Amino acid sequence: MANLTSWRIFSIYISLVLLSGVFAKELASIDSFDRGLPRQVRIFSLTDMDEEGGYGSRNKYRAIDSSETKSSRKRSSRQAMEESLSKAVSKNITRILEDLLKDYDKTERPSFKDGKTTQVRVNTLIRSMGPISEMEMYYSMDCYFRQYWRDERLSFKGLKNNANNLVINQLSLNVEMLKKIWKPDTYFHNGLDSYLHSITRPNKLLRLSENGDITYSIRLTVKAKCPMTLNNFPMDQQTCPLIFGSFAYTADEVEYRWLEGGTPVGYEGELQLSQFDLQKTFFRELNYTRSESVGTFSVLQVVFLLQRHTGYFLIQVYLPCALIVVLSWVGFWLNRV
């Protein structure tokens, strides 16, 4: 009996060993089959086996498409190309600026050595206007003040017809560049308390083209004097001027002109004023003599023609005063008995 039991245990052990060997061979054949797939990978797990122990209806497939791999490689190569291109452009711009400022003298105006007059062209875009004070006789406005001039010392050779089809014929520069180049000393003759907007950074724009043309734009709030004649109040018209030019350079050195090819003074939308209507805008070029000892200066003048709102004062001032006078007459008709 004992011999029979031991024989059965031994036969069961031999069967388990044989089954484990068959199972190991099956896994090895599956692994070799998976390695032979060139484009797609089929992955099996022990949990994928069905109730019969085979790989049937519950098989899972994980496919890695070669097109996705190619697109990711293209993206990475494109990014690397863009990074290298941006580095090359930044190096080229840095080299251009270093060459331009190498022997540059910012205290010397353009065309000084040629004996020519430096021309500064100006245009203005007015964003808003007001308040206008009759008591202190001033007005204020918010505007973009733009100046254009040519400095041939800053001309450079741009990028054209290169391998990357990149064209650079104009540079947008940091405002710190203004400290290193010459710029006109423009000031407002009838200005009272003007200031430059500096939130969140100073509102300045500087651009340099390959032929040396410079665009300098700033955002200003200008407060200027406006002499008023109030004889016909409230049915009056007022003319408020704005005069600006160079502070130190005479007309023989720096000449101011309005920018051609557009409106010298423009408006951002329709201006809305509380007490006035803007009827017309006049602008002209003048030569102004500050004194005989100082000399004659080139200036530009803008004149705003303002028409007062009559209805506003009729309702707010004249009508209430008339009603008060009429009410004061009621006492004459009251019966005193």
PDB file of C-alpha atoms in Angstrom, residues 48-334:
ATOM      1  CA  ASP A  48      -5.136  37.445 -21.748  1.00  0.00           C
ATOM      2  CA  MET A  49      -5.597  33.698 -21.768  1.00  0.00           C
ATOM      3  CA  ASP A  50      -9.138  32.414 -22.159  1.00  0.00           C
ATOM      4  CA  GLU A  51     -10.778  29.667 -20.119  1.00  0.00           C
ATOM      5  CA  GLU A  52      -9.236  26.980 -22.326  1.00  0.00           C
ATOM      6  CA  GLY A  53      -5.709  28.115 -21.592  1.00  0.00           C
ATOM      7  CA  GLY A  54      -5.076  29.474 -25.076  1.00  0.00           C
ATOM      8  CA  TYR A  55      -4.798  32.904 -26.678  1.00  0.00           C
ATOM      9  CA  GLY A  56      -8.208  33.357 -28.216  1.00  0.00           C
ATOM     10  CA  SER A  57     -10.954  35.974 -28.128  1.00  0.00           C
ATOM     11  CA  ARG A  58      -9.452  37.894 -25.147  1.00  0.00           C
ATOM     12  CA  ASN A  59      -6.138  38.711 -26.797  1.00  0.00           C
ATOM     13  CA  LYS A  60      -5.013  42.363 -26.504  1.00  0.00           C
ATOM     14  CA  TYR A  61      -3.079  44.178 -29.156  1.00  0.00           C
ATOM     15  CA  ARG A  62      -0.907  47.230 -28.705  1.00  0.00           C
ATOM     16  CA  ALA A  63       0.068  48.805 -32.036  1.00  0.00           C
ATOM     17  CA  ILE A  64       2.709  51.460 -32.329  1.00  0.00           C
ATOM     18  CA  ASP A  65       2.304  53.107 -35.702  1.00  0.00           C
ATOM     19  CA  SER A  66       5.461  54.042 -37.482  1.00  0.00           C
ATOM     20  CA  SER A  67       3.816  57.244 -38.797  1.00  0.00           C
ATOM     21  CA  GLU A  68       3.543  58.651 -35.251  1.00  0.00           C
ATOM     22  CA  THR A  69       7.224  57.968 -34.726  1.00  0.00           C
ATOM     23  CA  LYS A  70       8.074  59.733 -37.954  1.00  0.00           C
ATOM     24  CA  SER A  71       5.901  62.771 -37.090  1.00  0.00           C
ATOM     25  CA  SER A  72       7.512  63.076 -33.656  1.00  0.00           C
ATOM     26  CA  ARG A  73      10.938  62.924 -35.284  1.00  0.00           C
ATOM     27  CA  LYS A  74       9.888  65.619 -37.767  1.00  0.00           C
ATOM     28  CA  ARG A  75       8.629  67.842 -34.949  1.00  0.00           C
ATOM     29  CA  SER A  76      11.829  67.458 -33.005  1.00  0.00           C
ATOM     30  CA  SER A  77      13.932  68.183 -36.092  1.00  0.00           C
ATOM     31  CA  ARG A  78      11.772  71.248 -36.908  1.00  0.00           C
ATOM     32  CA  GLN A  79      12.158  72.557 -33.367  1.00  0.00           C
ATOM     33  CA  ALA A  80      15.897  72.052 -33.520  1.00  0.00           C
ATOM     34  CA  MET A  81      16.017  73.902 -36.854  1.00  0.00           C
ATOM     35  CA  GLU A  82      13.970  76.821 -35.474  1.00  0.00           C
ATOM     36  CA  GLU A  83      16.188  77.062 -32.413  1.00  0.00           C
ATOM     37  CA  SER A  84      19.319  77.107 -34.521  1.00  0.00           C
ATOM     38  CA  LEU A  85      17.754  79.706 -36.842  1.00  0.00           C
ATOM     39  CA  SER A  86      16.764  81.975 -33.942  1.00  0.00           C
ATOM     40  CA  LYS A  87      20.258  81.716 -32.499  1.00  0.00           C
ATOM     41  CA  ALA A  88      21.779  82.597 -35.862  1.00  0.00           C
ATOM     42  CA  VAL A  89      19.421  85.586 -36.268  1.00  0.00           C
ATOM     43  CA  SER A  90      20.133  86.884 -32.753  1.00  0.00           C
ATOM     44  CA  LYS A  91      23.873  86.584 -33.356  1.00  0.00           C
ATOM     45  CA  ASN A  92      23.534  88.407 -36.671  1.00  0.00           C
ATOM     46  CA  ILE A  93      21.496  91.255 -35.088  1.00  0.00           C
ATOM     47  CA  THR A  94      23.962  91.553 -32.222  1.00  0.00           C
ATOM     48  CA  ARG A  95      26.839  91.743 -34.694  1.00  0.00           C
ATOM     49  CA  ILE A  96      24.997  94.413 -36.729  1.00  0.00           C
ATOM     50  CA  LEU A  97      24.376  96.608 -33.674  1.00  0.00           C
ATOM     51  CA  GLU A  98      27.945  96.239 -32.447  1.00  0.00           C
ATOM     52  CA  ASP A  99      29.294  97.288 -35.849  1.00  0.00           C
ATOM     53  CA  LEU A 100      26.917 100.267 -36.038  1.00  0.00           C
ATOM     54  CA  LEU A 101      27.825 101.649 -32.607  1.00  0.00           C
ATOM     55  CA  LYS A 102      31.559 101.041 -32.873  1.00  0.00           C
ATOM     56  CA  ASP A 103      32.538 104.544 -34.055  1.00  0.00           C
ATOM     57  CA  TYR A 104      29.181 106.264 -33.494  1.00  0.00           C
ATOM     58  CA  ASP A 105      29.055 109.698 -31.832  1.00  0.00           C
ATOM     59  CA  LYS A 106      25.622 110.321 -30.311  1.00  0.00           C
ATOM     60  CA  THR A 107      26.403 114.015 -29.664  1.00  0.00           C
ATOM     61  CA  GLU A 108      26.681 114.690 -33.405  1.00  0.00           C
ATOM     62  CA  ARG A 109      23.478 115.153 -35.352  1.00  0.00           C
ATOM     63  CA  PRO A 110      23.000 113.305 -38.677  1.00  0.00           C
ATOM     64  CA  SER A 111      24.332 115.000 -41.852  1.00  0.00           C
ATOM     65  CA  PHE A 112      26.479 117.342 -39.762  1.00  0.00           C
ATOM     66  CA  LYS A 113      29.691 116.491 -41.621  1.00  0.00           C
ATOM     67  CA  ASP A 114      27.934 116.973 -44.965  1.00  0.00           C
ATOM     68  CA  GLY A 115      26.751 120.430 -43.940  1.00  0.00           C
ATOM     69  CA  LYS A 116      23.100 119.509 -44.519  1.00  0.00           C
ATOM     70  CA  THR A 117      20.015 120.186 -42.434  1.00  0.00           C
ATOM     71  CA  THR A 118      18.597 117.259 -40.486  1.00  0.00           C
ATOM     72  CA  GLN A 119      14.915 116.802 -41.281  1.00  0.00           C
ATOM     73  CA  VAL A 120      12.587 115.497 -38.589  1.00  0.00           C
ATOM     74  CA  ARG A 121       9.123 114.485 -39.769  1.00  0.00           C
ATOM     75  CA  VAL A 122       6.263 114.267 -37.286  1.00  0.00           C
ATOM     76  CA  ASN A 123       2.715 112.962 -37.074  1.00  0.00           C
ATOM     77  CA  THR A 124       0.387 112.598 -34.121  1.00  0.00           C
ATOM     78  CA  LEU A 125      -2.479 110.264 -33.251  1.00  0.00           C
ATOM     79  CA  ILE A 126      -4.765 111.732 -30.578  1.00  0.00           C
ATOM     80  CA  ARG A 127      -6.484 109.170 -28.357  1.00  0.00           C
ATOM     81  CA  SER A 128      -8.532 111.505 -26.165  1.00  0.00           C
ATOM     82  CA  MET A 129      -8.855 115.174 -25.268  1.00  0.00           C
ATOM     83  CA  GLY A 130      -9.848 116.841 -22.019  1.00  0.00           C
ATOM     84  CA  PRO A 131     -10.373 118.278 -19.552  1.00  0.00           C
ATOM     85  CA  ILE A 132     -10.570 121.863 -20.841  1.00  0.00           C
ATOM     86  CA  SER A 133     -10.492 124.542 -18.154  1.00  0.00           C
ATOM     87  CA  GLU A 134     -11.774 128.092 -18.704  1.00  0.00           C
ATOM     88  CA  MET A 135     -10.620 129.181 -15.254  1.00  0.00           C
ATOM     89  CA  GLU A 136      -6.961 128.258 -15.764  1.00  0.00           C
ATOM     90  CA  MET A 137      -7.117 128.411 -19.568  1.00  0.00           C
ATOM     91  CA  TYR A 138      -5.515 125.116 -20.476  1.00  0.00           C
ATOM     92  CA  TYR A 139      -6.418 121.837 -22.181  1.00  0.00           C
ATOM     93  CA  SER A 140      -4.942 118.354 -22.065  1.00  0.00           C
ATOM     94  CA  MET A 141      -4.840 115.406 -24.443  1.00  0.00           C
ATOM     95  CA  ASP A 142      -3.503 111.859 -24.643  1.00  0.00           C
ATOM     96  CA  CYS A 143      -1.638 111.109 -27.877  1.00  0.00           C
ATOM     97  CA  TYR A 144       0.956 109.039 -29.703  1.00  0.00           C
ATOM     98  CA  PHE A 145       3.738 111.417 -30.715  1.00  0.00           C
ATOM     99  CA  ARG A 146       5.825 109.999 -33.589  1.00  0.00           C
ATOM    100  CA  GLN A 147       9.080 111.315 -35.025  1.00  0.00           C
ATOM    101  CA  TYR A 148      10.957 110.091 -38.094  1.00  0.00           C
ATOM    102  CA  TRP A 149      14.462 110.980 -39.240  1.00  0.00           C
ATOM    103  CA  ARG A 150      17.329 109.433 -41.199  1.00  0.00           C
ATOM    104  CA  ASP A 151      20.753 108.711 -39.764  1.00  0.00           C
ATOM    105  CA  GLU A 152      22.916 107.160 -42.479  1.00  0.00           C
ATOM    106  CA  ARG A 153      25.516 106.198 -39.893  1.00  0.00           C
ATOM    107  CA  LEU A 154      23.050 103.546 -38.689  1.00  0.00           C
ATOM    108  CA  SER A 155      22.368 101.996 -42.100  1.00  0.00           C
ATOM    109  CA  PHE A 156      23.125  98.281 -42.383  1.00  0.00           C
ATOM    110  CA  LYS A 157      22.936  95.420 -44.847  1.00  0.00           C
ATOM    111  CA  GLY A 158      19.846  93.342 -44.141  1.00  0.00           C
ATOM    112  CA  LEU A 159      19.298  89.628 -44.624  1.00  0.00           C
ATOM    113  CA  LYS A 160      17.862  88.705 -48.019  1.00  0.00           C
ATOM    114  CA  ASN A 161      17.813  85.701 -50.330  1.00  0.00           C
ATOM    115  CA  ASN A 162      19.309  83.324 -47.783  1.00  0.00           C
ATOM    116  CA  ALA A 163      18.847  79.581 -47.468  1.00  0.00           C
ATOM    117  CA  ASN A 164      15.997  79.946 -44.944  1.00  0.00           C
ATOM    118  CA  ASN A 165      14.117  82.598 -47.020  1.00  0.00           C
ATOM    119  CA  LEU A 166      14.419  84.982 -44.067  1.00  0.00           C
ATOM    120  CA  VAL A 167      14.196  88.721 -44.778  1.00  0.00           C
ATOM    121  CA  ILE A 168      15.332  91.252 -42.173  1.00  0.00           C
ATOM    122  CA  ASN A 169      15.234  94.871 -43.354  1.00  0.00           C
ATOM    123  CA  GLN A 170      13.999  96.468 -40.121  1.00  0.00           C
ATOM    124  CA  LEU A 171      14.967  96.039 -36.488  1.00  0.00           C
ATOM    125  CA  SER A 172      12.697  96.660 -33.487  1.00  0.00           C
ATOM    126  CA  LEU A 173      15.089  97.806 -30.795  1.00  0.00           C
ATOM    127  CA  ASN A 174      14.911  98.089 -27.040  1.00  0.00           C
ATOM    128  CA  VAL A 175      14.340 101.593 -25.687  1.00  0.00           C
ATOM    129  CA  GLU A 176      17.746 101.405 -24.003  1.00  0.00           C
ATOM    130  CA  MET A 177      19.154 101.910 -27.495  1.00  0.00           C
ATOM    131  CA  LEU A 178      17.904 105.512 -27.316  1.00  0.00           C
ATOM    132  CA  LYS A 179      20.680 106.297 -24.855  1.00  0.00           C
ATOM    133  CA  LYS A 180      23.289 105.356 -27.462  1.00  0.00           C
ATOM    134  CA  ILE A 181      22.051 107.239 -30.546  1.00  0.00           C
ATOM    135  CA  TRP A 182      21.237 110.842 -31.463  1.00  0.00           C
ATOM    136  CA  LYS A 183      17.600 111.925 -31.170  1.00  0.00           C
ATOM    137  CA  PRO A 184      15.890 115.310 -31.613  1.00  0.00           C
ATOM    138  CA  ASP A 185      15.395 117.488 -28.521  1.00  0.00           C
ATOM    139  CA  THR A 186      11.726 118.203 -29.188  1.00  0.00           C
ATOM    140  CA  TYR A 187       9.782 120.222 -26.627  1.00  0.00           C
ATOM    141  CA  PHE A 188       6.351 121.896 -26.474  1.00  0.00           C
ATOM    142  CA  HIS A 189       6.513 125.697 -26.544  1.00  0.00           C
ATOM    143  CA  ASN A 190       3.153 126.189 -24.808  1.00  0.00           C
ATOM    144  CA  GLY A 191       3.341 123.046 -22.680  1.00  0.00           C
ATOM    145  CA  LEU A 192       2.546 123.259 -18.964  1.00  0.00           C
ATOM    146  CA  ASP A 193       2.756 119.818 -17.382  1.00  0.00           C
ATOM    147  CA  SER A 194       3.277 117.038 -19.918  1.00  0.00           C
ATOM    148  CA  TYR A 195       4.468 113.560 -18.988  1.00  0.00           C
ATOM    149  CA  LEU A 196       5.398 110.232 -20.556  1.00  0.00           C
ATOM    150  CA  HIS A 197       3.385 107.109 -19.711  1.00  0.00           C
ATOM    151  CA  SER A 198       5.605 104.544 -18.006  1.00  0.00           C
ATOM    152  CA  ILE A 199       3.264 101.715 -16.881  1.00  0.00           C
ATOM    153  CA  THR A 200       4.211  98.893 -17.035  1.00  0.00           C
ATOM    154  CA  ARG A 201       7.288 100.002 -18.960  1.00  0.00           C
ATOM    155  CA  PRO A 202       8.047 103.356 -20.622  1.00  0.00           C
ATOM    156  CA  ASN A 203       5.653 103.606 -23.569  1.00  0.00           C
ATOM    157  CA  LYS A 204       8.280 104.020 -26.273  1.00  0.00           C
ATOM    158  CA  LEU A 205       8.851 102.385 -29.645  1.00  0.00           C
ATOM    159  CA  LEU A 206      12.087 102.422 -31.624  1.00  0.00           C
ATOM    160  CA  ARG A 207      12.621 100.922 -35.080  1.00  0.00           C
ATOM    161  CA  LEU A 208      15.611 101.063 -37.390  1.00  0.00           C
ATOM    162  CA  SER A 209      15.487 100.258 -41.117  1.00  0.00           C
ATOM    163  CA  GLU A 210      18.409  99.151 -43.257  1.00  0.00           C
ATOM    164  CA  ASN A 211      18.794 102.566 -44.952  1.00  0.00           C
ATOM    165  CA  GLY A 212      19.077 104.352 -41.585  1.00  0.00           C
ATOM    166  CA  ASP A 213      15.473 105.540 -41.224  1.00  0.00           C
ATOM    167  CA  ILE A 214      14.486 105.738 -37.551  1.00  0.00           C
ATOM    168  CA  THR A 215      10.939 105.619 -36.170  1.00  0.00           C
ATOM    169  CA  TYR A 216      10.549 106.914 -32.621  1.00  0.00           C
ATOM    170  CA  SER A 217       7.068 106.838 -31.073  1.00  0.00           C
ATOM    171  CA  ILE A 218       6.049 107.725 -27.514  1.00  0.00           C
ATOM    172  CA  ARG A 219       2.766 108.010 -25.667  1.00  0.00           C
ATOM    173  CA  LEU A 220       2.292 111.391 -23.995  1.00  0.00           C
ATOM    174  CA  THR A 221      -0.301 113.263 -21.985  1.00  0.00           C
ATOM    175  CA  VAL A 222       0.164 116.908 -22.965  1.00  0.00           C
ATOM    176  CA  LYS A 223      -1.168 119.805 -20.901  1.00  0.00           C
ATOM    177  CA  ALA A 224      -0.888 123.051 -22.868  1.00  0.00           C
ATOM    178  CA  LYS A 225      -1.961 126.674 -22.558  1.00  0.00           C
ATOM    179  CA  CYS A 226      -5.061 127.795 -24.422  1.00  0.00           C
ATOM    180  CA  PRO A 227      -5.806 131.558 -24.329  1.00  0.00           C
ATOM    181  CA  MET A 228      -9.592 131.950 -24.418  1.00  0.00           C
ATOM    182  CA  THR A 229     -11.924 134.825 -25.264  1.00  0.00           C
ATOM    183  CA  LEU A 230     -15.168 134.459 -23.292  1.00  0.00           C
ATOM    184  CA  ASN A 231     -17.095 137.526 -24.521  1.00  0.00           C
ATOM    185  CA  ASN A 232     -19.696 135.379 -26.310  1.00  0.00           C
ATOM    186  CA  PHE A 233     -19.993 132.715 -23.601  1.00  0.00           C
ATOM    187  CA  PRO A 234     -21.731 130.261 -23.849  1.00  0.00           C
ATOM    188  CA  MET A 235     -22.015 130.609 -27.634  1.00  0.00           C
ATOM    189  CA  ASP A 236     -18.295 131.020 -28.173  1.00  0.00           C
ATOM    190  CA  GLN A 237     -15.617 129.316 -30.237  1.00  0.00           C
ATOM    191  CA  GLN A 238     -12.101 128.706 -28.938  1.00  0.00           C
ATOM    192  CA  THR A 239      -8.869 127.956 -30.797  1.00  0.00           C
ATOM    193  CA  CYS A 240      -6.353 125.959 -28.757  1.00  0.00           C
ATOM    194  CA  PRO A 241      -2.858 125.641 -30.273  1.00  0.00           C
ATOM    195  CA  LEU A 242      -0.069 123.133 -29.758  1.00  0.00           C
ATOM    196  CA  ILE A 243       3.409 124.297 -30.815  1.00  0.00           C
ATOM    197  CA  PHE A 244       6.536 122.152 -30.708  1.00  0.00           C
ATOM    198  CA  GLY A 245      10.040 122.170 -32.124  1.00  0.00           C
ATOM    199  CA  SER A 246      13.713 121.820 -31.250  1.00  0.00           C
ATOM    200  CA  PHE A 247      14.962 123.441 -28.062  1.00  0.00           C
ATOM    201  CA  ALA A 248      18.623 123.931 -29.025  1.00  0.00           C
ATOM    202  CA  TYR A 249      19.010 123.410 -32.796  1.00  0.00           C
ATOM    203  CA  THR A 250      18.163 126.340 -35.046  1.00  0.00           C
ATOM    204  CA  ALA A 251      16.275 126.073 -38.341  1.00  0.00           C
ATOM    205  CA  ASP A 252      19.571 125.791 -40.241  1.00  0.00           C
ATOM    206  CA  GLU A 253      20.473 122.662 -38.279  1.00  0.00           C
ATOM    207  CA  VAL A 254      17.210 120.799 -37.633  1.00  0.00           C
ATOM    208  CA  GLU A 255      14.069 121.324 -39.686  1.00  0.00           C
ATOM    209  CA  TYR A 256      10.660 120.006 -38.599  1.00  0.00           C
ATOM    210  CA  ARG A 257       8.097 118.934 -41.178  1.00  0.00           C
ATOM    211  CA  TRP A 258       4.791 117.108 -41.142  1.00  0.00           C
ATOM    212  CA  LEU A 259       4.918 113.515 -42.357  1.00  0.00           C
ATOM    213  CA  GLU A 260       3.797 113.219 -45.974  1.00  0.00           C
ATOM    214  CA  GLY A 261       1.540 110.547 -47.378  1.00  0.00           C
ATOM    215  CA  GLY A 262      -1.049 110.643 -44.605  1.00  0.00           C
ATOM    216  CA  THR A 263      -2.895 112.790 -42.090  1.00  0.00           C
ATOM    217  CA  PRO A 264      -0.406 114.700 -39.925  1.00  0.00           C
ATOM    218  CA  VAL A 265      -2.877 114.803 -37.029  1.00  0.00           C
ATOM    219  CA  GLY A 266      -5.252 111.872 -36.678  1.00  0.00           C
ATOM    220  CA  TYR A 267      -7.820 110.731 -34.142  1.00  0.00           C
ATOM    221  CA  GLU A 268      -8.447 107.312 -32.657  1.00  0.00           C
ATOM    222  CA  GLY A 269     -12.166 107.055 -33.217  1.00  0.00           C
ATOM    223  CA  GLU A 270     -14.531 109.958 -32.561  1.00  0.00           C
ATOM    224  CA  LEU A 271     -13.569 112.287 -29.736  1.00  0.00           C
ATOM    225  CA  GLN A 272     -16.234 112.887 -27.104  1.00  0.00           C
ATOM    226  CA  LEU A 273     -15.904 116.132 -25.103  1.00  0.00           C
ATOM    227  CA  SER A 274     -18.230 117.145 -22.290  1.00  0.00           C
ATOM    228  CA  GLN A 275     -18.594 120.854 -23.161  1.00  0.00           C
ATOM    229  CA  PHE A 276     -17.149 121.226 -26.670  1.00  0.00           C
ATOM    230  CA  ASP A 277     -17.369 119.879 -30.193  1.00  0.00           C
ATOM    231  CA  LEU A 278     -14.158 119.603 -32.204  1.00  0.00           C
ATOM    232  CA  GLN A 279     -14.973 121.425 -35.437  1.00  0.00           C
ATOM    233  CA  LYS A 280     -11.685 121.463 -37.385  1.00  0.00           C
ATOM    234  CA  THR A 281      -7.972 120.887 -37.030  1.00  0.00           C
ATOM    235  CA  PHE A 282      -5.411 123.158 -38.669  1.00  0.00           C
ATOM    236  CA  PHE A 283      -1.698 122.444 -38.916  1.00  0.00           C
ATOM    237  CA  ARG A 284       1.194 124.355 -40.435  1.00  0.00           C
ATOM    238  CA  GLU A 285       4.985 124.729 -40.505  1.00  0.00           C
ATOM    239  CA  LEU A 286       6.533 127.898 -39.095  1.00  0.00           C
ATOM    240  CA  ASN A 287       9.840 129.543 -38.318  1.00  0.00           C
ATOM    241  CA  TYR A 288       9.838 130.990 -34.831  1.00  0.00           C
ATOM    242  CA  THR A 289      12.338 133.597 -33.616  1.00  0.00           C
ATOM    243  CA  ARG A 290      12.788 133.271 -29.892  1.00  0.00           C
ATOM    244  CA  SER A 291      15.194 136.192 -29.741  1.00  0.00           C
ATOM    245  CA  GLU A 292      17.678 137.784 -32.121  1.00  0.00           C
ATOM    246  CA  SER A 293      20.631 136.540 -30.094  1.00  0.00           C
ATOM    247  CA  VAL A 294      19.435 132.935 -30.026  1.00  0.00           C
ATOM    248  CA  GLY A 295      18.213 132.620 -33.605  1.00  0.00           C
ATOM    249  CA  THR A 296      15.281 131.270 -35.600  1.00  0.00           C
ATOM    250  CA  PHE A 297      13.825 127.817 -34.923  1.00  0.00           C
ATOM    251  CA  SER A 298      11.719 125.483 -37.027  1.00  0.00           C
ATOM    252  CA  VAL A 299       8.411 124.667 -35.311  1.00  0.00           C
ATOM    253  CA  LEU A 300       5.161 122.865 -36.100  1.00  0.00           C
ATOM    254  CA  GLN A 301       1.769 124.137 -34.999  1.00  0.00           C
ATOM    255  CA  VAL A 302      -1.585 122.412 -34.546  1.00  0.00           C
ATOM    256  CA  VAL A 303      -4.724 124.468 -33.891  1.00  0.00           C
ATOM    257  CA  PHE A 304      -7.915 122.847 -32.566  1.00  0.00           C
ATOM    258  CA  LEU A 305     -11.137 124.754 -33.306  1.00  0.00           C
ATOM    259  CA  LEU A 306     -13.656 124.064 -30.508  1.00  0.00           C
ATOM    260  CA  GLN A 307     -17.355 124.990 -30.469  1.00  0.00           C
ATOM    261  CA  ARG A 308     -19.014 125.087 -27.059  1.00  0.00           C
ATOM    262  CA  HIS A 309     -22.204 123.100 -26.364  1.00  0.00           C
ATOM    263  CA  THR A 310     -24.864 125.797 -25.936  1.00  0.00           C
ATOM    264  CA  GLY A 311     -27.563 123.376 -24.815  1.00  0.00           C
ATOM    265  CA  TYR A 312     -25.492 122.181 -21.872  1.00  0.00           C
ATOM    266  CA  PHE A 313     -25.289 125.662 -20.329  1.00  0.00           C
ATOM    267  CA  LEU A 314     -28.894 126.535 -21.181  1.00  0.00           C
ATOM    268  CA  ILE A 315     -30.099 123.536 -19.170  1.00  0.00           C
ATOM    269  CA  GLN A 316     -27.523 123.644 -16.381  1.00  0.00           C
ATOM    270  CA  VAL A 317     -27.197 127.435 -15.854  1.00  0.00           C
ATOM    271  CA  TYR A 318     -29.665 129.673 -17.659  1.00  0.00           C
ATOM    272  CA  LEU A 319     -32.870 127.663 -17.194  1.00  0.00           C
ATOM    273  CA  PRO A 320     -32.419 127.186 -13.406  1.00  0.00           C
ATOM    274  CA  CYS A 321     -31.611 130.902 -12.985  1.00  0.00           C
ATOM    275  CA  ALA A 322     -34.700 131.889 -15.004  1.00  0.00           C
ATOM    276  CA  LEU A 323     -36.920 129.614 -12.879  1.00  0.00           C
ATOM    277  CA  ILE A 324     -35.568 131.147  -9.683  1.00  0.00           C
ATOM    278  CA  VAL A 325     -36.347 134.665 -10.963  1.00  0.00           C
ATOM    279  CA  VAL A 326     -39.891 133.651 -11.966  1.00  0.00           C
ATOM    280  CA  LEU A 327     -40.514 132.092  -8.563  1.00  0.00           C
ATOM    281  CA  SER A 328     -39.350 135.282  -6.877  1.00  0.00           C
ATOM    282  CA  TRP A 329     -42.135 137.148  -8.661  1.00  0.00           C
ATOM    283  CA  VAL A 330     -44.830 134.988  -7.070  1.00  0.00           C
ATOM    284  CA  GLY A 331     -44.671 137.075  -3.918  1.00  0.00           C
ATOM    285  CA  PHE A 332     -46.062 140.101  -5.749  1.00  0.00           C
ATOM    286  CA  TRP A 333     -49.342 138.289  -6.473  1.00  0.00           C
ATOM    287  CA  LEU A 334     -49.899 136.841  -3.002  1.00  0.00           C
TER     288      LEU A 334
END
